[in-house]
Coordinates of N, CA and C in Angstrom, one line a residue:
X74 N 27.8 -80.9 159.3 CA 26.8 -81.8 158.8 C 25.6 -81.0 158.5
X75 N 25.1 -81.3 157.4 CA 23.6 -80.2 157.0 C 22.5 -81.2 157.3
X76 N 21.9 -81.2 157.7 CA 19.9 -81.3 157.7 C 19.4 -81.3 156.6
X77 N 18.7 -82.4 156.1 CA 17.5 -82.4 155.2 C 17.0 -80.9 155.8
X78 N 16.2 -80.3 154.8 CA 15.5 -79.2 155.2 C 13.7 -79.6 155.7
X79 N 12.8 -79.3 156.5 CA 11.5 -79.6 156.7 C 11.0 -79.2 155.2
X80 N 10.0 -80.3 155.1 CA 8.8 -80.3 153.9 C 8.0 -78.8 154.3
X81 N 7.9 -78.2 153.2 CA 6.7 -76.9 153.4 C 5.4 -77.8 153.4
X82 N 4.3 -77.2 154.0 CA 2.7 -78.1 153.8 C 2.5 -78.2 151.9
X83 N 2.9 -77.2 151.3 CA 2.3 -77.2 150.0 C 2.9 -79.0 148.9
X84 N 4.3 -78.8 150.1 CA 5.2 -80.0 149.5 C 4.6 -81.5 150.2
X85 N 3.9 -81.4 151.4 CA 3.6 -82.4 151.9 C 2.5 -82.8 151.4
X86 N 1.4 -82.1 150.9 CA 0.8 -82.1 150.1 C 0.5 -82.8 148.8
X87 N 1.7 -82.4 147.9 CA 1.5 -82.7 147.1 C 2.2 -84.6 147.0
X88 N 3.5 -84.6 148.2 CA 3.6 -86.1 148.3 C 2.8 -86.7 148.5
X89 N 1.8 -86.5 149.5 CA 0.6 -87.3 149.9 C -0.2 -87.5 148.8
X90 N -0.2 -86.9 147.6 CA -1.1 -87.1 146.1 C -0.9 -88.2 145.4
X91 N 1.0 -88.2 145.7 CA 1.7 -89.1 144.9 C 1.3 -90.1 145.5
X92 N 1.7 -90.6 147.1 CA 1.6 -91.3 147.6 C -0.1 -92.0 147.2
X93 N -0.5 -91.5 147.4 CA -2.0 -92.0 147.4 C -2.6 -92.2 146.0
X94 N -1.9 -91.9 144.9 CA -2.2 -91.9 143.6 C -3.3 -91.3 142.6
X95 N -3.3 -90.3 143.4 CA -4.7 -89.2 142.9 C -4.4 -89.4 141.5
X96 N -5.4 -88.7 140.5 CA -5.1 -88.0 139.7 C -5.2 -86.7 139.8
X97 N -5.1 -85.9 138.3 CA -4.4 -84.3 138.6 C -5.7 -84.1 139.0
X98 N -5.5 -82.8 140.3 CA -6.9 -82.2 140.7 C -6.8 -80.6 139.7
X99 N -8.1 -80.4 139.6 CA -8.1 -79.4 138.6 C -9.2 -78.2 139.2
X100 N -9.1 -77.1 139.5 CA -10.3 -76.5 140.2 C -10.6 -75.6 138.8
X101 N -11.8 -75.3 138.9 CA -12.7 -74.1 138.0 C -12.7 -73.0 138.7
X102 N -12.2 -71.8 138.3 CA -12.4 -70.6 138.6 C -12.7 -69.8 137.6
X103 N -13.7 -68.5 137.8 CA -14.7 -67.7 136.7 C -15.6 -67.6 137.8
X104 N -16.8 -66.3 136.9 CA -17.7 -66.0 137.5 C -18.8 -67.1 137.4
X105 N -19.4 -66.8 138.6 CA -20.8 -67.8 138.7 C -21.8 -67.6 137.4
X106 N -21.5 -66.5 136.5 CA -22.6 -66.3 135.5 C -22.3 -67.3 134.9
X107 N -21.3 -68.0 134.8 CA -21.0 -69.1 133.8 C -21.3 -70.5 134.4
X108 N -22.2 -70.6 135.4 CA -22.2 -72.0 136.2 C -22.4 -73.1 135.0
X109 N -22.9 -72.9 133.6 CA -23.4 -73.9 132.6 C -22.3 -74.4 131.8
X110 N -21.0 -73.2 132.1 CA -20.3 -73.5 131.4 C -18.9 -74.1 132.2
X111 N -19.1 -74.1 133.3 CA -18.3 -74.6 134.8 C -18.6 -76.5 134.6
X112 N -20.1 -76.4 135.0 CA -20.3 -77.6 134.6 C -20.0 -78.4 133.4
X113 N -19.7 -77.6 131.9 CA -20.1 -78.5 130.8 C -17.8 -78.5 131.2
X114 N -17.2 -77.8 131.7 CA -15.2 -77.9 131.7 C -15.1 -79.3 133.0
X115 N -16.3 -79.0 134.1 CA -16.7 -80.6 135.0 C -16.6 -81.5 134.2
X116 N -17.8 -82.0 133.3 CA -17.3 -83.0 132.8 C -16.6 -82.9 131.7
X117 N -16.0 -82.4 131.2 CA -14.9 -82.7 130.1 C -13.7 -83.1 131.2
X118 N -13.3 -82.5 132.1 CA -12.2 -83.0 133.1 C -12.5 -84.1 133.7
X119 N -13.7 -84.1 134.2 CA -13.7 -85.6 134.6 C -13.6 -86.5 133.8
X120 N -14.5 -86.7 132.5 CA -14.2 -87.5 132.2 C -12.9 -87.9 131.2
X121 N -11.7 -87.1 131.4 CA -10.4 -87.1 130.9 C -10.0 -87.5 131.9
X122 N -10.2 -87.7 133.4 CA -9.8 -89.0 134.5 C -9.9 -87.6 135.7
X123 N -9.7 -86.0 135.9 CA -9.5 -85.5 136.5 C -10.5 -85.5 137.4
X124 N -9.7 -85.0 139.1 CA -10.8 -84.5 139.9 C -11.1 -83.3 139.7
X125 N -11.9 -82.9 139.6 CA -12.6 -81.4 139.7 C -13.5 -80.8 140.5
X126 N -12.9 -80.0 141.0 CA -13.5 -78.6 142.5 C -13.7 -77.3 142.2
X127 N -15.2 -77.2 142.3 CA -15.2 -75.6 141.6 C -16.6 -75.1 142.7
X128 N -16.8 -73.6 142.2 CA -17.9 -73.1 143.3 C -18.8 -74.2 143.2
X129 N -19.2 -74.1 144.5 CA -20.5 -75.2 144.5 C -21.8 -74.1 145.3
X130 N -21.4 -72.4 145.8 CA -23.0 -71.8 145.2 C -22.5 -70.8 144.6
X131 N -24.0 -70.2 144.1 CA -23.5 -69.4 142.4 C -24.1 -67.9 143.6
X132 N -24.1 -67.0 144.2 CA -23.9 -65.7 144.9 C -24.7 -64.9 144.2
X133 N -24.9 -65.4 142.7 CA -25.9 -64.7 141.8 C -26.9 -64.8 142.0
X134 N -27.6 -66.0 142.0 CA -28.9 -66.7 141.9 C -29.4 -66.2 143.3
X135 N -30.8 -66.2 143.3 CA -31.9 -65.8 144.3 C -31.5 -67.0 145.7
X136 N -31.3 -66.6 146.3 CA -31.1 -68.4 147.6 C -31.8 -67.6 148.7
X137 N -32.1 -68.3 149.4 CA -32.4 -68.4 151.5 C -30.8 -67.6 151.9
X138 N -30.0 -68.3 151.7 CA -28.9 -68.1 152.6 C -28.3 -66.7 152.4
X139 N -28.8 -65.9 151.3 CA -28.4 -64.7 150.9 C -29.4 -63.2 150.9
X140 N -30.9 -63.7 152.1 CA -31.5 -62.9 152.2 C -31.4 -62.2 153.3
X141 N -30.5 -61.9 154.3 CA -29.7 -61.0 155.1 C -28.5 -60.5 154.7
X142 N -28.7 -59.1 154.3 CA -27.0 -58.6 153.8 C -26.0 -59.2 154.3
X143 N -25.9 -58.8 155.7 CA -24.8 -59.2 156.8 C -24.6 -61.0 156.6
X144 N -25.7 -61.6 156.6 CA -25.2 -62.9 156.2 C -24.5 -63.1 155.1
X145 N -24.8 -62.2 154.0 CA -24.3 -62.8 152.7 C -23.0 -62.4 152.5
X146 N -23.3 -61.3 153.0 CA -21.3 -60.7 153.2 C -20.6 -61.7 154.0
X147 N -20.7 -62.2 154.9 CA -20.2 -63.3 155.9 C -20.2 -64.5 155.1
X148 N -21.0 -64.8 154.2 CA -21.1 -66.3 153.4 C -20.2 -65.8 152.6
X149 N -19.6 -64.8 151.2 CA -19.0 -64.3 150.5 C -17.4 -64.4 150.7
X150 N -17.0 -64.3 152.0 CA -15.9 -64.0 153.0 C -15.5 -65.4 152.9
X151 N -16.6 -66.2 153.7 CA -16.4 -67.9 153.4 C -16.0 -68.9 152.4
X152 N -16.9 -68.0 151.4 CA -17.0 -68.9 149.8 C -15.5 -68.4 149.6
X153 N -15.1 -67.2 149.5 CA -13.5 -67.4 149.3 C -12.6 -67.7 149.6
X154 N -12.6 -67.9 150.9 CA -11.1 -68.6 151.7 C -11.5 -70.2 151.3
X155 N -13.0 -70.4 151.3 CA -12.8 -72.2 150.8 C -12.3 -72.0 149.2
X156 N -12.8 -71.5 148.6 CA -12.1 -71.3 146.6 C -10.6 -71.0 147.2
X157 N -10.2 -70.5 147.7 CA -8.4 -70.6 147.8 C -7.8 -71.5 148.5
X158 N -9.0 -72.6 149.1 CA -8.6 -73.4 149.3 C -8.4 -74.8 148.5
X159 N -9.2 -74.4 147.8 CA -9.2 -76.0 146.8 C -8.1 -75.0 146.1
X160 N -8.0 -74.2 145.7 CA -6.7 -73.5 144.5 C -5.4 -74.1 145.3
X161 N -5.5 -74.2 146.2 CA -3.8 -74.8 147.4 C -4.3 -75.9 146.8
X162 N -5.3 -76.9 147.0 CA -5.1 -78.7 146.9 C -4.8 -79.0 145.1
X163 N -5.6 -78.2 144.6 CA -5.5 -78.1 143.6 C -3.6 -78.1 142.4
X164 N -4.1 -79.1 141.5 CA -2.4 -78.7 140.9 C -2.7 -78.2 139.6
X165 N -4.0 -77.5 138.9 CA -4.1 -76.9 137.9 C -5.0 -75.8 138.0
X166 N -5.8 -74.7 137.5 CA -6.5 -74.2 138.0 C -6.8 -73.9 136.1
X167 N -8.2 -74.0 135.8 CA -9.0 -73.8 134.7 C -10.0 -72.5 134.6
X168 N -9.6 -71.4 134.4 CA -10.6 -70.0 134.2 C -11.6 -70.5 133.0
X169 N -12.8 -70.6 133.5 CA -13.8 -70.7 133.0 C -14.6 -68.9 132.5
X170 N -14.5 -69.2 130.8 CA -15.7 -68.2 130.5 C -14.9 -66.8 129.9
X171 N -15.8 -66.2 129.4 CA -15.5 -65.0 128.3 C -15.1 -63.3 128.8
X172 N -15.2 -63.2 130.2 CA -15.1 -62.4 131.2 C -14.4 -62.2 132.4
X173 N -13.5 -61.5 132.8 CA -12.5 -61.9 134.2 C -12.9 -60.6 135.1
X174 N -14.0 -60.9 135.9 CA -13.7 -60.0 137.0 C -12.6 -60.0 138.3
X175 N -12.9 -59.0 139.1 CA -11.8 -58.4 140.2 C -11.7 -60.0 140.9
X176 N -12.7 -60.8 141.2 CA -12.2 -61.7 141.9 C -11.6 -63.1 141.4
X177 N -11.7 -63.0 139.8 CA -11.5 -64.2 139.0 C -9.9 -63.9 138.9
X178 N -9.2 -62.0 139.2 CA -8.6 -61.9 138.4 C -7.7 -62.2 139.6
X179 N -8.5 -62.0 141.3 CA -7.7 -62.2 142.6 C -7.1 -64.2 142.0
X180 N -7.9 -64.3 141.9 CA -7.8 -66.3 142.5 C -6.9 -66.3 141.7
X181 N -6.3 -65.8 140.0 CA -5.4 -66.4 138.9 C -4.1 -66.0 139.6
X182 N -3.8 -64.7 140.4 CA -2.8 -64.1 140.9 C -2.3 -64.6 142.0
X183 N -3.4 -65.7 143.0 CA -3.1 -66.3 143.9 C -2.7 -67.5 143.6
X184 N -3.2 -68.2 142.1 CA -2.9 -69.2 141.9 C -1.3 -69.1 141.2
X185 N -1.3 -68.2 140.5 CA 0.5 -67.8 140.2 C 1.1 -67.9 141.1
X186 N 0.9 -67.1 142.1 CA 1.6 -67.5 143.3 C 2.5 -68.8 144.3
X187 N 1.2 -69.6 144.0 CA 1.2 -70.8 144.2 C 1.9 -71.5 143.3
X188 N 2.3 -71.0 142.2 CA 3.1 -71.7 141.2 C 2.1 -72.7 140.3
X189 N 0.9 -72.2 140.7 CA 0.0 -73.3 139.7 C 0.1 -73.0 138.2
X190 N -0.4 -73.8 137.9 CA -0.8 -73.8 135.5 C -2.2 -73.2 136.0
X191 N -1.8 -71.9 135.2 CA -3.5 -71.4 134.8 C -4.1 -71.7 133.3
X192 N -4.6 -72.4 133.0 CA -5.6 -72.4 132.0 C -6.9 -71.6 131.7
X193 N -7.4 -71.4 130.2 CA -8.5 -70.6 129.7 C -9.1 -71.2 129.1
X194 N -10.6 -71.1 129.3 CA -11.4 -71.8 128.0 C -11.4 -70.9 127.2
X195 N -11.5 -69.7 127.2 CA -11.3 -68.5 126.3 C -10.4 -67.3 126.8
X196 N -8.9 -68.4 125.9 CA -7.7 -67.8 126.5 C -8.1 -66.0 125.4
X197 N -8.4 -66.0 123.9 CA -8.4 -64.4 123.2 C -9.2 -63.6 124.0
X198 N -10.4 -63.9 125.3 CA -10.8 -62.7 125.8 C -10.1 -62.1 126.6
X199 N -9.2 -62.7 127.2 CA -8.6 -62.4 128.2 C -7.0 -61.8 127.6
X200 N -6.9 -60.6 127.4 CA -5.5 -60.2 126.8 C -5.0 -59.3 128.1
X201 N -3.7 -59.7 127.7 CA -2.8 -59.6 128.9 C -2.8 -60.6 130.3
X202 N -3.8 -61.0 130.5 CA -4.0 -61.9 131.9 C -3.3 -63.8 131.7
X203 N -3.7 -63.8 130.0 CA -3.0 -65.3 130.1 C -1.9 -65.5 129.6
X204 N -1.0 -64.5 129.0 CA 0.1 -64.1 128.8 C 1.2 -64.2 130.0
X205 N 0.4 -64.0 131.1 CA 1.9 -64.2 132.1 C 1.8 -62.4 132.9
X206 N 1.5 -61.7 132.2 CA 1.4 -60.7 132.4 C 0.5 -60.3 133.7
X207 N 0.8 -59.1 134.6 CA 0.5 -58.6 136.3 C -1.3 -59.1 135.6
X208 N -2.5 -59.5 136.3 CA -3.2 -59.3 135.9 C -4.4 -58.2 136.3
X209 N -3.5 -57.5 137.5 CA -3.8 -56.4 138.1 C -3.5 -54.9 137.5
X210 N -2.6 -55.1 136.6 CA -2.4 -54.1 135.9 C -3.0 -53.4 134.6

């Protein structure tokens, strides 16, 4: 006699979406230079019904929280594992913007991983990366 097999979390997850009747959650990932253009892909998603989760601080801009190195390296560390976290709740992921750095190019590779849909607002800047293709290579 075989066993149902246990739900992985990513599967329980995503029942609990159905169950509860979300709509699609959509995270924004790109650099913070684009926060104008993060917000203008915010509301086009929302108001197409989606939730949308994206940086909420920009590591660029002048802040309090970033005037101790050691803090900001420690905030930096933080801001990532929460961005990979909304990429896990998340069932689409949207690259925001005309430029892919080392960590835009981390989050798309983690979100492949994940088996998510990566989307581009500016899928021609990005050659090779939205093709499918290593984007580490």
């Amino acid at each position: 006699m075989s066993y149902p097999r246990p739900l992985t979390p990513e599967e329980k997850i995503t029942d609990a979406k159905k169950l509860l009747c979300l709509p699609r959650i959509v995270v924004i990932c790109g650099s913070t230079r684009f926060m104008t253009e993060m917000n203008e892909a915010d509301l086009r998603e929302t108001t197409a019904g989606h939730i949308v989760v994206k940086p909420g601080f920009d590591m660029k801009s002048p802040h309090g929280l970033r005037s101790d190195p050691a803090d900001a390296d420690a905030l930096r560390v933080r801001l990532g594992d929460l961005h990979r976290a909304k990429i896990r709740l998340a069932d689409e992921v949207l690259v925001v913007g005309d430029h892919i750095g080392d960590s835009t190019r981390a989050e798309i590779a983690y979100a492949r991983s994940l088996g998510k849909p990566v989307q581009f607002t500016h899928p021609g800047a990005h050659p090779g990366v939205d093709s499918g293709a290593d984007p580490d290579a």
